[in-house]
Short mmCIF file of C-alpha atoms in Angstrom, two decimals:
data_model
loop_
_atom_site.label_atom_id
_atom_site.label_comp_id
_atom_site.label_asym_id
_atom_site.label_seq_id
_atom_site.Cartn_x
_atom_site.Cartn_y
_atom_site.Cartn_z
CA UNK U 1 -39.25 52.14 -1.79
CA UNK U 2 -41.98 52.78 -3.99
CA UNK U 3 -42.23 48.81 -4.24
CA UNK U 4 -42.17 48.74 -0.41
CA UNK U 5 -45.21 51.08 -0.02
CA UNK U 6 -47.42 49.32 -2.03
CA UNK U 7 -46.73 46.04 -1.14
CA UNK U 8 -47.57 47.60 2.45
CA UNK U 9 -51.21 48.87 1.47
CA UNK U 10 -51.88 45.81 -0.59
CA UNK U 11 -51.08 44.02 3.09
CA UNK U 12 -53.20 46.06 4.83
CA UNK U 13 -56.07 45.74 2.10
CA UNK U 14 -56.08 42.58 2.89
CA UNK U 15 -55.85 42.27 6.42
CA UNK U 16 -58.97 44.58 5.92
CA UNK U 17 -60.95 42.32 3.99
CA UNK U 18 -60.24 39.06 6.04
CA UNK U 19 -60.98 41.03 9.19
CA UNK U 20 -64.38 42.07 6.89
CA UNK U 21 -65.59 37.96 6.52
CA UNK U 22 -64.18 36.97 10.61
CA UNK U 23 -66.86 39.49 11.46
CA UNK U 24 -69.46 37.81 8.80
CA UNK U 25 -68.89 34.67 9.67
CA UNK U 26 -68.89 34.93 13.28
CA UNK U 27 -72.34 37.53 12.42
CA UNK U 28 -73.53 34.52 10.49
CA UNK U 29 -72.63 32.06 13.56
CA UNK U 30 -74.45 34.47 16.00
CA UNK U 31 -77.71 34.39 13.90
CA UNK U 32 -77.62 30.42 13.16
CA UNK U 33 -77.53 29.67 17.30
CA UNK U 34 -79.81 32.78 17.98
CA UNK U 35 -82.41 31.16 15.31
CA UNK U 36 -82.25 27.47 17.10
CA UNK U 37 -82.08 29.06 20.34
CA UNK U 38 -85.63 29.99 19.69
CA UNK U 39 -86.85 27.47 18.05
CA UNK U 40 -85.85 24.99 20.80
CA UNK U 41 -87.27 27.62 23.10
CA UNK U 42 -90.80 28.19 21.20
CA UNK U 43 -91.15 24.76 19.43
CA UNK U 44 -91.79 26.19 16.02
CA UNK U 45 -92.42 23.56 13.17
CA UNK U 46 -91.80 21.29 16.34
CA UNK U 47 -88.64 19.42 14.86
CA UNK U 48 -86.87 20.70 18.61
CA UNK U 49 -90.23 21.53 20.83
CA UNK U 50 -89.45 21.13 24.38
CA UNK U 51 -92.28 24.01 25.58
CA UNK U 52 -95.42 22.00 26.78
CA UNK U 53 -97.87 22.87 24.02
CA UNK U 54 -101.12 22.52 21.89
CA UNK U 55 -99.65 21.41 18.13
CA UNK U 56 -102.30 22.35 15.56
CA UNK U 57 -102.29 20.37 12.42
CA UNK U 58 -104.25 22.18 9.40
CA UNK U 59 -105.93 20.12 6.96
CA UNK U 60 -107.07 22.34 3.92
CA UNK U 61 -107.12 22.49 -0.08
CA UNK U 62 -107.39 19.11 -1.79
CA UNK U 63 -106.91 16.11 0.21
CA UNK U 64 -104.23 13.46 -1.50
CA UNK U 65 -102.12 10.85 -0.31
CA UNK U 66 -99.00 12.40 1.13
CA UNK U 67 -96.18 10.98 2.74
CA UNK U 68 -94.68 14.66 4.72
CA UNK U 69 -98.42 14.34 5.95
CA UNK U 70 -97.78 10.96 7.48
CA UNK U 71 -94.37 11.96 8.74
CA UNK U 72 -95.51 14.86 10.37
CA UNK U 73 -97.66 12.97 12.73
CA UNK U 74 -95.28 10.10 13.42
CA UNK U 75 -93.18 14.54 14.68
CA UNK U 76 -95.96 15.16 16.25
CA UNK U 77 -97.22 11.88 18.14
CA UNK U 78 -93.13 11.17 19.64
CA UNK U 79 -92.87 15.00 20.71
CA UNK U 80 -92.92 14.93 24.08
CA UNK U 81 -93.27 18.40 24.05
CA UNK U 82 -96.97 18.19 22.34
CA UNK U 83 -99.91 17.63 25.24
CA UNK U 84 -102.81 17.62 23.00
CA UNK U 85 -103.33 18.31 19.28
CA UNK U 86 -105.94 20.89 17.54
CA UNK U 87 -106.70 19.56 13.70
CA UNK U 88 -107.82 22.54 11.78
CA UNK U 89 -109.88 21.40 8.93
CA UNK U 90 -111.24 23.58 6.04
CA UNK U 91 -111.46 21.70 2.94
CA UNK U 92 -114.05 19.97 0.67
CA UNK U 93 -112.32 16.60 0.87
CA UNK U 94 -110.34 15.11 -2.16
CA UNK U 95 -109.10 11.25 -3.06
CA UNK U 96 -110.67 8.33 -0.80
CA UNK U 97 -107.11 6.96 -0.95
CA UNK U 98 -105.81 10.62 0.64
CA UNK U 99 -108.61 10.71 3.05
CA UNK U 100 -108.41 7.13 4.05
CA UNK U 101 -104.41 7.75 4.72
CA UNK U 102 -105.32 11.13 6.77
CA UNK U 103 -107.93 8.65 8.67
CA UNK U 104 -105.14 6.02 9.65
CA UNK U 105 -102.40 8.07 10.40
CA UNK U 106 -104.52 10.25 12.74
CA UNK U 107 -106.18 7.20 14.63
CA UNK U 108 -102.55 6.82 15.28
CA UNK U 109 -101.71 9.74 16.69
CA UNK U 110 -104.77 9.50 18.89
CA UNK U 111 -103.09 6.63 20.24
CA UNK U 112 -100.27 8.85 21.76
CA UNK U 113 -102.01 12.11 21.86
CA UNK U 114 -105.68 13.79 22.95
CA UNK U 115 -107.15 15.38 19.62
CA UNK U 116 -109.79 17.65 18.77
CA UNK U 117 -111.31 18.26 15.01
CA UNK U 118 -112.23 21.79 14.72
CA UNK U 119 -113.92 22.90 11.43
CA UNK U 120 -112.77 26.39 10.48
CA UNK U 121 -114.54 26.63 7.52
CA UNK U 122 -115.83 23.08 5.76
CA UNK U 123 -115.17 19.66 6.68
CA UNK U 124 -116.69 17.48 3.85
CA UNK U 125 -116.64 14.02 2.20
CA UNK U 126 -112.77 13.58 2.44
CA UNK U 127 -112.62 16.28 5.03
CA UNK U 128 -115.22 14.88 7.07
CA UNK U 129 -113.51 11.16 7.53
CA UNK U 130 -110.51 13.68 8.89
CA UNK U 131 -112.75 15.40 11.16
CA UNK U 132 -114.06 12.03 12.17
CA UNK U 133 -110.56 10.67 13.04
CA UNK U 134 -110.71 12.80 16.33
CA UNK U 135 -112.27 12.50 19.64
CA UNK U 136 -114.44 15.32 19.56
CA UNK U 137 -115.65 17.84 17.07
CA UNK U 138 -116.20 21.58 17.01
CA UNK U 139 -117.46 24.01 14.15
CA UNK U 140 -118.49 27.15 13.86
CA UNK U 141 -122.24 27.51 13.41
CA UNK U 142 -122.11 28.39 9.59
CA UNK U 143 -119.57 26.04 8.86
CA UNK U 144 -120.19 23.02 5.91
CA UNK U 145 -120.33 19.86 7.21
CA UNK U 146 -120.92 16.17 5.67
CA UNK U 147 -121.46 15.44 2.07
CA UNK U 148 -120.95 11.76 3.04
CA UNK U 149 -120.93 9.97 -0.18
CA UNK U 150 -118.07 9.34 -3.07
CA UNK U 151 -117.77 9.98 -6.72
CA UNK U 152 -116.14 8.68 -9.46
CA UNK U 153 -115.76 11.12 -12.46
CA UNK U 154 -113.99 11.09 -15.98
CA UNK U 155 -114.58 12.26 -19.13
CA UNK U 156 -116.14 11.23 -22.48
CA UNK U 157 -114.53 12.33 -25.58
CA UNK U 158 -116.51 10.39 -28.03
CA UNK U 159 -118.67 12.91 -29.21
CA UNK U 160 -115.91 15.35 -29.97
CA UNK U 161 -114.16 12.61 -31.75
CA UNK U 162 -116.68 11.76 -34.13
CA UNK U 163 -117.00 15.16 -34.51
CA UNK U 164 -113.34 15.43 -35.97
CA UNK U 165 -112.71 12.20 -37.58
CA UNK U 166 -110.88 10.64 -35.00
CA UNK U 167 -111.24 6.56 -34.08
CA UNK U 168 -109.19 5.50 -31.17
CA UNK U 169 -108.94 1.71 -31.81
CA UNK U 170 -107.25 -0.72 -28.70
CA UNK U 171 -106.91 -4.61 -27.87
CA UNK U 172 -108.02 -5.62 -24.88
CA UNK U 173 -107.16 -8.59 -23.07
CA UNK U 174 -111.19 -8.47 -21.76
CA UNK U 175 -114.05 -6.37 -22.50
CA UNK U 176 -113.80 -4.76 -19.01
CA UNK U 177 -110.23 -4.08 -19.45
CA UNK U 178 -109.21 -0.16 -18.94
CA UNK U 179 -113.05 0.82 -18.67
CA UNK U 180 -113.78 4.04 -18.54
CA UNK U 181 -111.56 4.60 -21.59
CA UNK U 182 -112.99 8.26 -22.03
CA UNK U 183 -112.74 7.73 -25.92
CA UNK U 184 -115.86 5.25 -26.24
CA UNK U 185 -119.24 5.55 -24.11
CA UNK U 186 -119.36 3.46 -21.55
CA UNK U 187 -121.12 0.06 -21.91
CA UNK U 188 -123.88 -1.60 -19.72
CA UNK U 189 -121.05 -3.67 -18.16
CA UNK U 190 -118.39 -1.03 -17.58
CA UNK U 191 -121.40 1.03 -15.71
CA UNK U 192 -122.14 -1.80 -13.51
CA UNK U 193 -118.75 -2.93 -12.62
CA UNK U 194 -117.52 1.12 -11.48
CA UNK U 195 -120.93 1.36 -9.86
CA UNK U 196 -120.23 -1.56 -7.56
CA UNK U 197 -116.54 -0.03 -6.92
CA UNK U 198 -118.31 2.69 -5.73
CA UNK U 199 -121.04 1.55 -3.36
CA UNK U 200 -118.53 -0.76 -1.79
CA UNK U 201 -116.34 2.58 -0.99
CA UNK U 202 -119.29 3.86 -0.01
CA UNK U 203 -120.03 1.53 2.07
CA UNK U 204 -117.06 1.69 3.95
CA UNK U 205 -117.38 5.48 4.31
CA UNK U 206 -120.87 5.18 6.49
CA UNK U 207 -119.59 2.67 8.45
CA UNK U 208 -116.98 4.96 9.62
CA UNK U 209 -119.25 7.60 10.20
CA UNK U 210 -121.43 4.71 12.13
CA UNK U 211 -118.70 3.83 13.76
CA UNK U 212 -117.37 7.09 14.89
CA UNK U 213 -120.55 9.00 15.48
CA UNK U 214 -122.12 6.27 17.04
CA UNK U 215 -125.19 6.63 15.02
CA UNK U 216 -127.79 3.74 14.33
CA UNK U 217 -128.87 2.96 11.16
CA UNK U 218 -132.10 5.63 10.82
CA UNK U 219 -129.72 8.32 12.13
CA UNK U 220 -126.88 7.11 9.11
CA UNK U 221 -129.56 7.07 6.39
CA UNK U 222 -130.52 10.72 7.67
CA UNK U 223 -127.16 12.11 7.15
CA UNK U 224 -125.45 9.84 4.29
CA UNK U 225 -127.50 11.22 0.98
CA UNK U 226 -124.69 13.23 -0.14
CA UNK U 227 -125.85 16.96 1.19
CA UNK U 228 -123.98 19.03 3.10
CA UNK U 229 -125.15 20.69 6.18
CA UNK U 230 -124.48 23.78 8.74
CA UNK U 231 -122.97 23.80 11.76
CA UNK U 232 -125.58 24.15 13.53
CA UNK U 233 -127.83 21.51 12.23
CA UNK U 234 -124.48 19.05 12.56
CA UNK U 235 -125.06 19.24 16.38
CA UNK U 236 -128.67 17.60 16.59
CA UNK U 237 -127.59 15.18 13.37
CA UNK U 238 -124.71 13.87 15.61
CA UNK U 239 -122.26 14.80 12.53
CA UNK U 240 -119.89 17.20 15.43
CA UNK U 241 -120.28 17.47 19.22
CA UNK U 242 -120.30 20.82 19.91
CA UNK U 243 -120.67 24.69 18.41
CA UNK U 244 -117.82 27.40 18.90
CA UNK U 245 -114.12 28.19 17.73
CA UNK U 246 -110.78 27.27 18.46
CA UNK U 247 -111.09 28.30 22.11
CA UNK U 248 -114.14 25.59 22.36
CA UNK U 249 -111.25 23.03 20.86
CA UNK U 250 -108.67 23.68 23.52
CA UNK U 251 -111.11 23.74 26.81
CA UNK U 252 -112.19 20.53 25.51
CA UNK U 253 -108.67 18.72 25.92
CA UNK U 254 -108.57 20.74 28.94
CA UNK U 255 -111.70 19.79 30.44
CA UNK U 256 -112.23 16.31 28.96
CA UNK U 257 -108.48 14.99 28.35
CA UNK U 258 -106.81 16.52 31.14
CA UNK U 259 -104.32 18.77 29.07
CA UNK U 260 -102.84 21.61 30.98
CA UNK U 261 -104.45 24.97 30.79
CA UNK U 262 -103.31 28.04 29.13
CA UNK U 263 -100.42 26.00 26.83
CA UNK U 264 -99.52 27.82 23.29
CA UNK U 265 -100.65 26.70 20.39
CA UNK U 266 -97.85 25.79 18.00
CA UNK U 267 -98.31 25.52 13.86
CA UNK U 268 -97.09 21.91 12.95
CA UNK U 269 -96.27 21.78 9.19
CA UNK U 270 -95.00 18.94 6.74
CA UNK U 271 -92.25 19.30 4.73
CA UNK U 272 -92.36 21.22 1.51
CA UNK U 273 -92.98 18.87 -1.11
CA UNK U 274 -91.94 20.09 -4.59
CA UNK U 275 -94.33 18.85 -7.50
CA UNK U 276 -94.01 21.52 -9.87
CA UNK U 277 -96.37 20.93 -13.34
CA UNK U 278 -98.13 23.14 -15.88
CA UNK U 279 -101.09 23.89 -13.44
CA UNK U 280 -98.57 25.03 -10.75
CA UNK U 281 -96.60 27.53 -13.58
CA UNK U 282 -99.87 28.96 -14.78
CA UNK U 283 -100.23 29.27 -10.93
CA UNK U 284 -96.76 31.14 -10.62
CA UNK U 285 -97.67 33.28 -13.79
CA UNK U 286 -101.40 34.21 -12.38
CA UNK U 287 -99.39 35.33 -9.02
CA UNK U 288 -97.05 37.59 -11.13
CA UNK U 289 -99.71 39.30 -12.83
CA UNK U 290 -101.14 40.43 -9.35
CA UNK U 291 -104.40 36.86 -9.68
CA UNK U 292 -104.09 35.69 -6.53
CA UNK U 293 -107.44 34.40 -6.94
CA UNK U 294 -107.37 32.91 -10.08
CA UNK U 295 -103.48 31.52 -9.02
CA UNK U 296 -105.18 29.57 -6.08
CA UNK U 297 -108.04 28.33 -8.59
CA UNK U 298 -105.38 26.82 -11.14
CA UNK U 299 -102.92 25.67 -8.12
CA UNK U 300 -106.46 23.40 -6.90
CA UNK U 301 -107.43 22.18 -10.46
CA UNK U 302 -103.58 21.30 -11.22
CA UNK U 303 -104.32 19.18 -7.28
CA UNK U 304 -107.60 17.72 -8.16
CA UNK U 305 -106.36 16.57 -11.82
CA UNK U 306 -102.96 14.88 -10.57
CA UNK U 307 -104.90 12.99 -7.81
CA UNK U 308 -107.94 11.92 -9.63
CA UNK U 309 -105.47 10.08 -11.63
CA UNK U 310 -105.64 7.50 -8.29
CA UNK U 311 -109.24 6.67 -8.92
CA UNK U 312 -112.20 7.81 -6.77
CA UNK U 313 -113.10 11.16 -5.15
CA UNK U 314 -114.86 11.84 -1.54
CA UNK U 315 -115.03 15.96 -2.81
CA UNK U 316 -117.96 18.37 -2.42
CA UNK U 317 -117.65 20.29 -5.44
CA UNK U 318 -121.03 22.61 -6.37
CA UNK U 319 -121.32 22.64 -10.35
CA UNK U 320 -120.37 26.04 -11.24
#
């Protein structure tokens, strides 16, 4: 009997506990549907967007060469969902590889979709050939604008080397060959050769802005010396069209495209992209000791150094 009894409660136990995961599982069930529910009904991250709306694409940090960049604006450009798109730039500009991807991929969108560049903060060198990719630009008055020009940095360790009895000796199939090494100085040659590299680029960077801008060549010469400048003296320079904020942006597709008014603006984001490195765990460490600031810093140098790796910069960067 005894037996019988406990056998009983051990039954019951475990009716219990099975009647303890249905209700989980069909909890868990609930929640899943309830979460796509709204997302089809709001559009957020756009993957199932069927609300008319105003996508806004942000464009900040360190510009590189991204491919959940790209693929977000092949999302955004077949949503038929998305009526006009707001890019939201507010970065000092990064690789001319990056920035030249950034520049094709949202010419293409343009194709499908009305956009608007609107410079919430600065929109230079790198940044700028983003902004430029639109149809029409606003900033705010005391925005940064410009910096048209490109760079090509590295280091020389030659001094320091002598300085500790260290040669760095390497064949070379030509005397041009992996120039800048960083361990010799640079030679006549070497100078010459990454100088013309970089007026061709730079070349290519005005005659976007000519291009673009529609500006002749006085106007070009006026703007293209490598400053930056305010929003307000873009407007006369012909670097944007037009002074105000995000509301400016929209009653331009409005007004000029023909977008519906009063649509929602929806946050369109790549995929996470996981590149974790040394920068981004001295990043994680700063964060834990309460260094946001300094987290941010490291996070943007860890950027900059993995992307300079690809050759030339378009980056306003004041000396410290």
């Amino acid at each position: 009997m005894a037996a019988d009894a406990e056998l009983l409660i051990d039954r019951r136990r475990l009716r219990r506990r099975l009647s303890l995961w249905r209700v989980l599982g069909v909890g868990g069930l609930i929640v899943a549907v309830g979460a796509l529910g709204y997302r089809v009904r709001t559009g957020a991250d756009g993957a199932f967007a069927v609300q008319p709306q105003i996508a806004r694409i942000s464009v900040s940090g360190f510009i590189a060469g991204s491919e959940a960049t790209a693929k977000l604006m092949k999302r955004v450009g077949d949503s038929d969902a998305v009526k006009g798109v707001i890019v939201s730039i507010n970065s000092p500009g990064g690789t001319t590889t990056g920035s030249e991807e950034i520049f094709r991929n949202l010419r293409a969108l343009a194709a499908k979709k009305p956009i608007v560049a609107f410079v919430d903060g600065t929109a230079a060198s790198g940044a700028y050939i983003t902004a430029i990719a639109a149809d029409h630009i606003v900033a705010r008055e005391t925005s940064l604008v410009g910096s048209i020009g490109v760079l090509f940095q590295y280091p020389d360790f030659s001094g320091l080397l002598d300085k500790v009895g260290v040669k760095v000796e390497s064949v070379k199939s030509s005397p041009l060959k992996a120039e800048p090494s960083g361990f010799t100085p640079t030679s006549p040659e070497a100078r010459a050769a990454l100088a013309s590299v970089v007026g061709d680029t730079y070349a290519w960077f005005k005659g976007l802005v000519a291009e673009r801008r529609g500006m002749d060549p006085a106007q070009l010469s006026t703007v293209s010396d490598g400053r930056v400048f305010s929003g307000r003296q873009s407007v006369p320079l012909k670097l944007v069209d037009e002074l105000g904020g995000e509301r400016q942006a929209v009653a331009w597709l409005e007004s000029a495209r023909g977008v519906q008014t009063n649509l929602p603006i929806k946050d369109w984001k790549p995929a996470s992209e996981s590149r974790f490195s040394l920068w981004s765990a001295a990043g994680i460490g700063a964060d834990l000791l309460g260094l946001e600031g300094i987290a941010a810093r490291l996070r943007s140098v860890g950027a900059e150094a993995e992307a300079a790796r690809g050759g030339m910069l378009a980056l306003w960067r004041p000396e410290p």
